[in-house]
Amino acid sequence: MSIIKNWKIHLIALLLAVICEWIGTKKVPLGPGVLLFLPMLYAMVLGTIISLPKLKAFKESETSHATAVLGLMTMILVTKLGVVIGPALIKVLNAGFALCVQELGHFMGTVVIGLPIAIALGLGRESVGATFSIDREPNIAIIAEKYGLSSPEGRGVMAIYICGTVFGAIWVGLIAGFLAALHIFHPYALAMGAGVGSGSMMAAATGAIATVFPEQKAEILMYAGASNLLTTIVGIYFCLFVSLPLTNYFYKKLSPILAPKKKGA
Amino acid sequence: MSLMEEILVFIVAGLISTVVCITAYAVAPLDAFLGSGCIVVITVGGILLAKILPGHLPMVFWVSILAILVATPISPIAGFVTYYVDKVDFLALCTVVLSYAGLTVGKDIGMFKKMSWRIIVVALAVYTGTFICATFVAQVMLHLEGII
């Protein structure tokens, strides 16, 4: 039984969670907003440090067990959010149109903001793999099938995937908390935005928004959960049939303008 | 991982979340246990559905559908499930999940260190872009629909 063989991972995860919760949430004012440090962010950072190969705390087989376990664990967040949505299903369906349209923001946001920057920084074809989606597992599969992972597009998608694993949740959690504290956007809109389609990033963003607006916590969890579900389910098809061709199209149009010297390279 | 082992993983997750709820959120031990228990049972049920039912839809889909249905007012156990699951704070579950997430990162740090600063800037832009663009569109849509 791999779970018994890898008991150390589970014990450390328990200790990490208890210790980080005990430290509690810290708020650091930054300009007009606030940086919100939630226990889950410490857990992520401390977990990273403990699992550094240099420290030799875990065998390779143990960290790969943790990776397999993590894929399952994110499902308990999905269940929790589903149970929050259930009693208010009608309310969520009432916002159904808004929920569907904001998905365009999730799918195209990576391209709109990411692609011009990637091209201007001289990333070449890697820009396409890097910015056509948020580059989690299902998106890697799309690129792997179309271009192969050793292609420039494959290198782009893998690079952003690793960045996402290392600091995606921390970054999204911090910007979500910061933006929420600015009170520019309504908490429901922020909650929908938080459903980015990656379990840990969604958790960090939703947690931060719910901490800033505790009185609307139930609605925030509900809209974030519904949005995350849509992003995950529709995302695969949207990325394959719309995002990737569009990213390629914009790459062709933008490259000569943003990176003229790279022409033909 | 075999189904048996997957179920064991969820039982461990449930026990850890029970401990976190009791120690950090001052939830009564029985409430924390039953709340976490409900989450484990629904999650395992959803994963079973994903394995049995045709269509190869992702686990997220079936787990969500089952969780939503079990908690809708038409479900006979909705009262029990929502009462106890409500005791388990979402943030407590997040801390548990991200503890595991952290433990998977160490092995990737070597690869991460080799990356150029350019790709890190692009990664930040990609994550910021998806969150902010969706939030912006949601704000406009919710406003147009008169929900906010």
mmCIF file of N, CA and C in Angstrom, chain A residues 14-113:
data_model
loop_
_atom_site.group_PDB
_atom_site.id
_atom_site.type_symbol
_atom_site.label_atom_id
_atom_site.label_comp_id
_atom_site.label_asym_id
_atom_site.label_seq_id
_atom_site.Cartn_x
_atom_site.Cartn_y
_atom_site.Cartn_z
ATOM 1 N N LEU A 14 0.066 17.059 7.518
ATOM 2 C CA LEU A 14 -0.783 17.359 8.684
ATOM 3 C C LEU A 14 -0.122 18.414 9.575
ATOM 4 N N LEU A 15 1.166 18.193 9.874
ATOM 5 C CA LEU A 15 1.876 19.137 10.746
ATOM 6 C C LEU A 15 1.946 20.526 10.109
ATOM 7 N N LEU A 16 2.242 20.554 8.801
ATOM 8 C CA LEU A 16 2.311 21.837 8.084
ATOM 9 C C LEU A 16 0.992 22.587 8.209
ATOM 10 N N ALA A 17 -0.109 21.876 7.942
ATOM 11 C CA ALA A 17 -1.429 22.519 7.952
ATOM 12 C C ALA A 17 -1.736 23.074 9.347
ATOM 13 N N VAL A 18 -1.470 22.270 10.383
ATOM 14 C CA VAL A 18 -1.790 22.707 11.749
ATOM 15 C C VAL A 18 -0.921 23.902 12.151
ATOM 16 N N ILE A 19 0.381 23.824 11.850
ATOM 17 C CA ILE A 19 1.297 24.908 12.240
ATOM 18 C C ILE A 19 0.954 26.201 11.493
ATOM 19 N N CYS A 20 0.693 26.089 10.176
ATOM 20 C CA CYS A 20 0.411 27.291 9.383
ATOM 21 C C CYS A 20 -0.903 27.937 9.808
ATOM 22 N N GLU A 21 -1.902 27.130 10.140
ATOM 23 C CA GLU A 21 -3.163 27.685 10.630
ATOM 24 C C GLU A 21 -2.945 28.380 11.974
ATOM 25 N N TRP A 22 -2.037 27.798 12.781
ATOM 26 C CA TRP A 22 -1.753 28.363 14.091
ATOM 27 C C TRP A 22 -1.090 29.740 13.956
ATOM 28 N N ILE A 23 -0.225 29.899 12.927
ATOM 29 C CA ILE A 23 0.395 31.212 12.695
ATOM 30 C C ILE A 23 -0.686 32.232 12.330
ATOM 31 N N GLY A 24 -1.640 31.826 11.512
ATOM 32 C CA GLY A 24 -2.780 32.681 11.186
ATOM 33 C C GLY A 24 -2.533 33.657 10.048
ATOM 34 N N THR A 25 -3.607 34.360 9.644
ATOM 35 C CA THR A 25 -3.542 35.299 8.523
ATOM 36 C C THR A 25 -2.852 36.591 8.933
ATOM 37 N N LYS A 26 -1.971 37.081 8.051
ATOM 38 C CA LYS A 26 -1.294 38.359 8.321
ATOM 39 C C LYS A 26 -1.608 39.334 7.183
ATOM 40 N N LYS A 27 -1.900 40.582 7.560
ATOM 41 C CA LYS A 27 -2.171 41.607 6.546
ATOM 42 C C LYS A 27 -1.058 42.632 6.550
ATOM 43 N N VAL A 28 -0.466 42.867 5.384
ATOM 44 C CA VAL A 28 0.583 43.877 5.267
ATOM 45 C C VAL A 28 0.105 44.953 4.296
ATOM 46 N N PRO A 29 -0.087 46.193 4.782
ATOM 47 C CA PRO A 29 -0.543 47.252 3.877
ATOM 48 C C PRO A 29 0.507 47.516 2.801
ATOM 49 N N LEU A 30 0.028 47.689 1.563
ATOM 50 C CA LEU A 30 0.943 47.991 0.458
ATOM 51 C C LEU A 30 0.253 49.010 -0.433
ATOM 52 N N GLY A 31 0.755 50.238 -0.437
ATOM 53 C CA GLY A 31 0.126 51.293 -1.230
ATOM 54 C C GLY A 31 -1.348 51.396 -0.862
ATOM 55 N N PRO A 32 -2.209 51.433 -1.898
ATOM 56 C CA PRO A 32 -3.643 51.577 -1.617
ATOM 57 C C PRO A 32 -4.294 50.264 -1.177
ATOM 58 N N GLY A 33 -3.620 49.152 -1.337
ATOM 59 C CA GLY A 33 -4.225 47.846 -1.030
ATOM 60 C C GLY A 33 -3.571 47.186 0.150
ATOM 61 N N VAL A 34 -3.644 45.858 0.170
ATOM 62 C CA VAL A 34 -3.074 45.117 1.281
ATOM 63 C C VAL A 34 -2.576 43.779 0.734
ATOM 64 N N LEU A 35 -1.429 43.329 1.255
ATOM 65 C CA LEU A 35 -0.962 41.990 0.907
ATOM 66 C C LEU A 35 -1.488 41.045 1.970
ATOM 67 N N LEU A 36 -2.230 40.056 1.539
ATOM 68 C CA LEU A 36 -2.889 39.141 2.465
ATOM 69 C C LEU A 36 -2.114 37.832 2.481
ATOM 70 N N PHE A 37 -1.497 37.528 3.620
ATOM 71 C CA PHE A 37 -0.764 36.269 3.728
ATOM 72 C C PHE A 37 -1.613 35.263 4.481
ATOM 73 N N LEU A 38 -2.130 34.286 3.746
ATOM 74 C CA LEU A 38 -3.009 33.277 4.336
ATOM 75 C C LEU A 38 -2.200 32.047 4.726
ATOM 76 N N PRO A 39 -2.691 31.306 5.736
ATOM 77 C CA PRO A 39 -1.996 30.086 6.142
ATOM 78 C C PRO A 39 -1.667 29.160 4.969
ATOM 79 N N MET A 40 -2.571 29.065 3.985
ATOM 80 C CA MET A 40 -2.292 28.152 2.864
ATOM 81 C C MET A 40 -1.048 28.575 2.086
ATOM 82 N N LEU A 41 -0.751 29.887 2.073
ATOM 83 C CA LEU A 41 0.448 30.326 1.360
ATOM 84 C C LEU A 41 1.713 29.921 2.121
ATOM 85 N N TYR A 42 1.658 30.017 3.466
ATOM 86 C CA TYR A 42 2.836 29.539 4.240
ATOM 87 C C TYR A 42 3.019 28.045 4.017
ATOM 88 N N ALA A 43 1.890 27.330 3.988
ATOM 89 C CA ALA A 43 1.958 25.871 3.817
ATOM 90 C C ALA A 43 2.656 25.531 2.508
ATOM 91 N N MET A 44 2.319 26.299 1.483
ATOM 92 C CA MET A 44 2.913 26.087 0.164
ATOM 93 C C MET A 44 4.427 26.347 0.217
ATOM 94 N N VAL A 45 4.819 27.480 0.818
ATOM 95 C CA VAL A 45 6.233 27.848 0.853
ATOM 96 C C VAL A 45 7.030 26.883 1.742
ATOM 97 N N LEU A 46 6.505 26.615 2.944
ATOM 98 C CA LEU A 46 7.217 25.698 3.853
ATOM 99 C C LEU A 46 7.316 24.305 3.244
ATOM 100 N N GLY A 47 6.230 23.857 2.599
ATOM 101 C CA GLY A 47 6.235 22.551 1.933
ATOM 102 C C GLY A 47 7.326 22.483 0.881
ATOM 103 N N THR A 48 7.453 23.579 0.111
ATOM 104 C CA THR A 48 8.494 23.641 -0.918
ATOM 105 C C THR A 48 9.871 23.498 -0.292
ATOM 106 N N ILE A 49 10.107 24.239 0.790
ATOM 107 C CA ILE A 49 11.431 24.210 1.425
ATOM 108 C C ILE A 49 11.737 22.812 1.960
ATOM 109 N N ILE A 50 10.760 22.228 2.672
ATOM 110 C CA ILE A 50 10.982 20.896 3.248
ATOM 111 C C ILE A 50 11.280 19.858 2.171
ATOM 112 N N SER A 51 10.622 20.030 1.011
ATOM 113 C CA SER A 51 10.771 19.000 -0.022
ATOM 114 C C SER A 51 11.939 19.256 -0.972
ATOM 115 N N LEU A 52 12.757 20.298 -0.712
ATOM 116 C CA LEU A 52 13.925 20.528 -1.565
ATOM 117 C C LEU A 52 14.814 19.293 -1.545
ATOM 118 N N PRO A 53 15.239 18.833 -2.723
ATOM 119 C CA PRO A 53 16.057 17.609 -2.765
ATOM 120 C C PRO A 53 17.319 17.723 -1.908
ATOM 121 N N LYS A 54 17.844 18.972 -1.787
ATOM 122 C CA LYS A 54 19.054 19.202 -0.986
ATOM 123 C C LYS A 54 18.896 18.714 0.456
ATOM 124 N N LEU A 55 17.697 18.892 1.010
ATOM 125 C CA LEU A 55 17.478 18.554 2.423
ATOM 126 C C LEU A 55 17.322 17.054 2.649
ATOM 127 N N LYS A 56 17.075 16.336 1.571
ATOM 128 C CA LYS A 56 16.944 14.871 1.640
ATOM 129 C C LYS A 56 15.914 14.409 2.677
ATOM 130 N N ALA A 57 14.850 15.201 2.867
ATOM 131 C CA ALA A 57 13.809 14.805 3.809
ATOM 132 C C ALA A 57 12.968 13.665 3.224
ATOM 133 N N PHE A 58 12.802 13.684 1.905
ATOM 134 C CA PHE A 58 11.970 12.660 1.251
ATOM 135 C C PHE A 58 12.737 11.959 0.150
ATOM 136 N N LYS A 59 12.368 10.713 -0.063
ATOM 137 C CA LYS A 59 12.902 9.998 -1.225
ATOM 138 C C LYS A 59 12.130 10.461 -2.455
ATOM 139 N N GLU A 60 12.707 10.205 -3.641
ATOM 140 C CA GLU A 60 12.042 10.598 -4.876
ATOM 141 C C GLU A 60 10.663 9.945 -4.984
ATOM 142 N N SER A 61 10.569 8.677 -4.547
ATOM 143 C CA SER A 61 9.288 7.970 -4.649
ATOM 144 C C SER A 61 8.236 8.641 -3.778
ATOM 145 N N GLU A 62 8.691 9.245 -2.673
ATOM 146 C CA GLU A 62 7.735 9.894 -1.769
ATOM 147 C C GLU A 62 7.183 11.181 -2.373
ATOM 148 N N THR A 63 8.048 11.984 -3.022
ATOM 149 C CA THR A 63 7.525 13.223 -3.616
ATOM 150 C C THR A 63 6.640 12.906 -4.830
ATOM 151 N N SER A 64 6.935 11.811 -5.533
ATOM 152 C CA SER A 64 6.039 11.501 -6.658
ATOM 153 C C SER A 64 4.698 10.973 -6.125
ATOM 154 N N HIS A 65 4.714 10.337 -4.956
ATOM 155 C CA HIS A 65 3.450 9.967 -4.312
ATOM 156 C C HIS A 65 2.657 11.230 -3.970
ATOM 157 N N ALA A 66 3.352 12.247 -3.457
ATOM 158 C CA ALA A 66 2.679 13.506 -3.115
ATOM 159 C C ALA A 66 2.016 14.122 -4.348
ATOM 160 N N THR A 67 2.688 14.026 -5.510
ATOM 161 C CA THR A 67 2.116 14.576 -6.741
ATOM 162 C C THR A 67 0.828 13.842 -7.115
ATOM 163 N N ALA A 68 0.865 12.508 -7.009
ATOM 164 C CA ALA A 68 -0.333 11.716 -7.319
ATOM 165 C C ALA A 68 -1.466 12.057 -6.357
ATOM 166 N N VAL A 69 -1.113 12.203 -5.067
ATOM 167 C CA VAL A 69 -2.110 12.505 -4.039
ATOM 168 C C VAL A 69 -2.731 13.884 -4.277
ATOM 169 N N LEU A 70 -1.895 14.856 -4.678
ATOM 170 C CA LEU A 70 -2.388 16.223 -4.856
ATOM 171 C C LEU A 70 -3.519 16.295 -5.887
ATOM 172 N N GLY A 71 -3.368 15.532 -6.982
ATOM 173 C CA GLY A 71 -4.397 15.515 -8.014
ATOM 174 C C GLY A 71 -5.754 15.107 -7.445
ATOM 175 N N LEU A 72 -5.721 14.171 -6.491
ATOM 176 C CA LEU A 72 -6.970 13.719 -5.867
ATOM 177 C C LEU A 72 -7.467 14.725 -4.842
ATOM 178 N N MET A 73 -6.507 15.264 -4.060
ATOM 179 C CA MET A 73 -6.862 16.166 -2.950
ATOM 180 C C MET A 73 -7.660 17.382 -3.413
ATOM 181 N N THR A 74 -7.296 17.914 -4.614
ATOM 182 C CA THR A 74 -8.003 19.109 -5.064
ATOM 183 C C THR A 74 -9.501 18.821 -5.226
ATOM 184 N N MET A 75 -9.853 17.538 -5.365
ATOM 185 C CA MET A 75 -11.268 17.179 -5.508
ATOM 186 C C MET A 75 -12.072 17.497 -4.237
ATOM 187 N N ILE A 76 -11.412 17.499 -3.069
ATOM 188 C CA ILE A 76 -12.195 17.809 -1.860
ATOM 189 C C ILE A 76 -12.603 19.286 -1.867
ATOM 190 N N LEU A 77 -11.804 20.130 -2.524
ATOM 191 C CA LEU A 77 -12.217 21.534 -2.663
ATOM 192 C C LEU A 77 -13.431 21.624 -3.577
ATOM 193 N N VAL A 78 -13.399 20.818 -4.649
ATOM 194 C CA VAL A 78 -14.504 20.798 -5.605
ATOM 195 C C VAL A 78 -15.793 20.344 -4.905
ATOM 196 N N THR A 79 -15.678 19.330 -4.055
ATOM 197 C CA THR A 79 -16.847 18.840 -3.312
ATOM 198 C C THR A 79 -17.393 19.917 -2.384
ATOM 199 N N LYS A 80 -16.492 20.550 -1.636
ATOM 200 C CA LYS A 80 -16.917 21.590 -0.704
ATOM 201 C C LYS A 80 -17.683 22.690 -1.458
ATOM 202 N N LEU A 81 -17.129 23.127 -2.592
ATOM 203 C CA LEU A 81 -17.778 24.194 -3.356
ATOM 204 C C LEU A 81 -19.111 23.721 -3.932
ATOM 205 N N GLY A 82 -19.169 22.450 -4.352
ATOM 206 C CA GLY A 82 -20.423 21.901 -4.862
ATOM 207 C C GLY A 82 -21.514 21.933 -3.807
ATOM 208 N N VAL A 83 -21.159 21.581 -2.569
ATOM 209 C CA VAL A 83 -22.145 21.582 -1.485
ATOM 210 C C VAL A 83 -22.594 23.014 -1.152
ATOM 211 N N VAL A 84 -21.716 23.988 -1.376
ATOM 212 C CA VAL A 84 -22.122 25.388 -1.172
ATOM 213 C C VAL A 84 -23.071 25.830 -2.301
ATOM 214 N N ILE A 85 -22.801 25.354 -3.518
ATOM 215 C CA ILE A 85 -23.642 25.741 -4.664
ATOM 216 C C ILE A 85 -25.040 25.118 -4.555
ATOM 217 N N GLY A 86 -25.112 23.838 -4.160
ATOM 218 C CA GLY A 86 -26.375 23.090 -4.131
ATOM 219 C C GLY A 86 -27.596 23.866 -3.648
ATOM 220 N N PRO A 87 -27.602 24.340 -2.403
ATOM 221 C CA PRO A 87 -28.799 25.018 -1.886
ATOM 222 C C PRO A 87 -29.125 26.304 -2.645
ATOM 223 N N ALA A 88 -28.131 26.915 -3.295
ATOM 224 C CA ALA A 88 -28.342 28.193 -3.981
ATOM 225 C C ALA A 88 -28.281 28.014 -5.490
ATOM 226 N N LEU A 89 -28.556 26.813 -5.956
ATOM 227 C CA LEU A 89 -28.399 26.505 -7.380
ATOM 228 C C LEU A 89 -29.163 27.484 -8.266
ATOM 229 N N ILE A 90 -30.383 27.827 -7.845
ATOM 230 C CA ILE A 90 -31.206 28.748 -8.643
ATOM 231 C C ILE A 90 -30.500 30.102 -8.791
ATOM 232 N N LYS A 91 -29.919 30.556 -7.665
ATOM 233 C CA LYS A 91 -29.220 31.839 -7.674
ATOM 234 C C LYS A 91 -28.029 31.803 -8.641
ATOM 235 N N VAL A 92 -27.318 30.673 -8.626
ATOM 236 C CA VAL A 92 -26.170 30.543 -9.529
ATOM 237 C C VAL A 92 -26.648 30.518 -10.973
ATOM 238 N N LEU A 93 -27.737 29.785 -11.232
ATOM 239 C CA LEU A 93 -28.254 29.708 -12.605
ATOM 240 C C LEU A 93 -28.738 31.074 -13.088
ATOM 241 N N ASN A 94 -29.242 31.886 -12.155
ATOM 242 C CA ASN A 94 -29.670 33.239 -12.517
ATOM 243 C C ASN A 94 -28.512 34.071 -13.039
ATOM 244 N N ALA A 95 -27.330 33.782 -12.535
ATOM 245 C CA ALA A 95 -26.137 34.500 -13.001
ATOM 246 C C ALA A 95 -25.454 33.713 -14.119
ATOM 247 N N GLY A 96 -26.163 32.720 -14.664
ATOM 248 C CA GLY A 96 -25.568 31.816 -15.649
ATOM 249 C C GLY A 96 -24.989 32.517 -16.868
ATOM 250 N N PHE A 97 -25.725 33.513 -17.372
ATOM 251 C CA PHE A 97 -25.253 34.206 -18.576
ATOM 252 C C PHE A 97 -23.948 34.954 -18.291
ATOM 253 N N ALA A 98 -23.945 35.676 -17.162
ATOM 254 C CA ALA A 98 -22.729 36.400 -16.764
ATOM 255 C C ALA A 98 -21.575 35.421 -16.566
ATOM 256 N N LEU A 99 -21.879 34.281 -15.940
ATOM 257 C CA LEU A 99 -20.841 33.263 -15.709
ATOM 258 C C LEU A 99 -20.248 32.782 -17.028
ATOM 259 N N CYS A 100 -21.115 32.530 -18.017
ATOM 260 C CA CYS A 100 -20.628 32.031 -19.299
ATOM 261 C C CYS A 100 -19.785 33.083 -20.011
ATOM 262 N N VAL A 101 -20.260 34.323 -20.028
ATOM 263 C CA VAL A 101 -19.533 35.357 -20.767
ATOM 264 C C VAL A 101 -18.177 35.647 -20.117
ATOM 265 N N GLN A 102 -18.134 35.641 -18.756
ATOM 266 C CA GLN A 102 -16.849 35.952 -18.122
ATOM 267 C C GLN A 102 -15.800 34.870 -18.404
ATOM 268 N N GLU A 103 -16.241 33.692 -18.817
ATOM 269 C CA GLU A 103 -15.264 32.660 -19.191
ATOM 270 C C GLU A 103 -14.365 33.148 -20.330
ATOM 271 N N LEU A 104 -14.928 34.001 -21.210
ATOM 272 C CA LEU A 104 -14.101 34.572 -22.279
ATOM 273 C C LEU A 104 -12.916 35.310 -21.677
ATOM 274 N N GLY A 105 -13.140 35.957 -20.537
ATOM 275 C CA GLY A 105 -12.056 36.646 -19.843
ATOM 276 C C GLY A 105 -10.985 35.665 -19.385
ATOM 277 N N HIS A 106 -11.427 34.507 -18.850
ATOM 278 C CA HIS A 106 -10.448 33.493 -18.433
ATOM 279 C C HIS A 106 -9.646 32.969 -19.613
ATOM 280 N N PHE A 107 -10.379 32.662 -20.691
ATOM 281 C CA PHE A 107 -9.704 32.013 -21.815
ATOM 282 C C PHE A 107 -8.854 32.986 -22.612
ATOM 283 N N MET A 108 -9.337 34.224 -22.799
ATOM 284 C CA MET A 108 -8.588 35.151 -23.629
ATOM 285 C C MET A 108 -7.623 36.030 -22.829
ATOM 286 N N GLY A 109 -7.809 36.103 -21.518
ATOM 287 C CA GLY A 109 -6.957 36.955 -20.682
ATOM 288 C C GLY A 109 -5.490 36.591 -20.762
ATOM 289 N N THR A 110 -5.208 35.294 -20.850
ATOM 290 C CA THR A 110 -3.804 34.862 -20.920
ATOM 291 C C THR A 110 -3.169 35.367 -22.212
ATOM 292 N N VAL A 111 -3.956 35.345 -23.302
ATOM 293 C CA VAL A 111 -3.442 35.761 -24.609
ATOM 294 C C VAL A 111 -3.323 37.285 -24.671
ATOM 295 N N VAL A 112 -4.387 37.971 -24.250
ATOM 296 C CA VAL A 112 -4.441 39.429 -24.366
ATOM 297 C C VAL A 112 -3.283 40.079 -23.612
ATOM 298 N N ILE A 113 -3.054 39.631 -22.376
ATOM 299 C CA ILE A 113 -1.994 40.245 -21.564
ATOM 300 C C ILE A 113 -0.653 39.561 -21.818
#
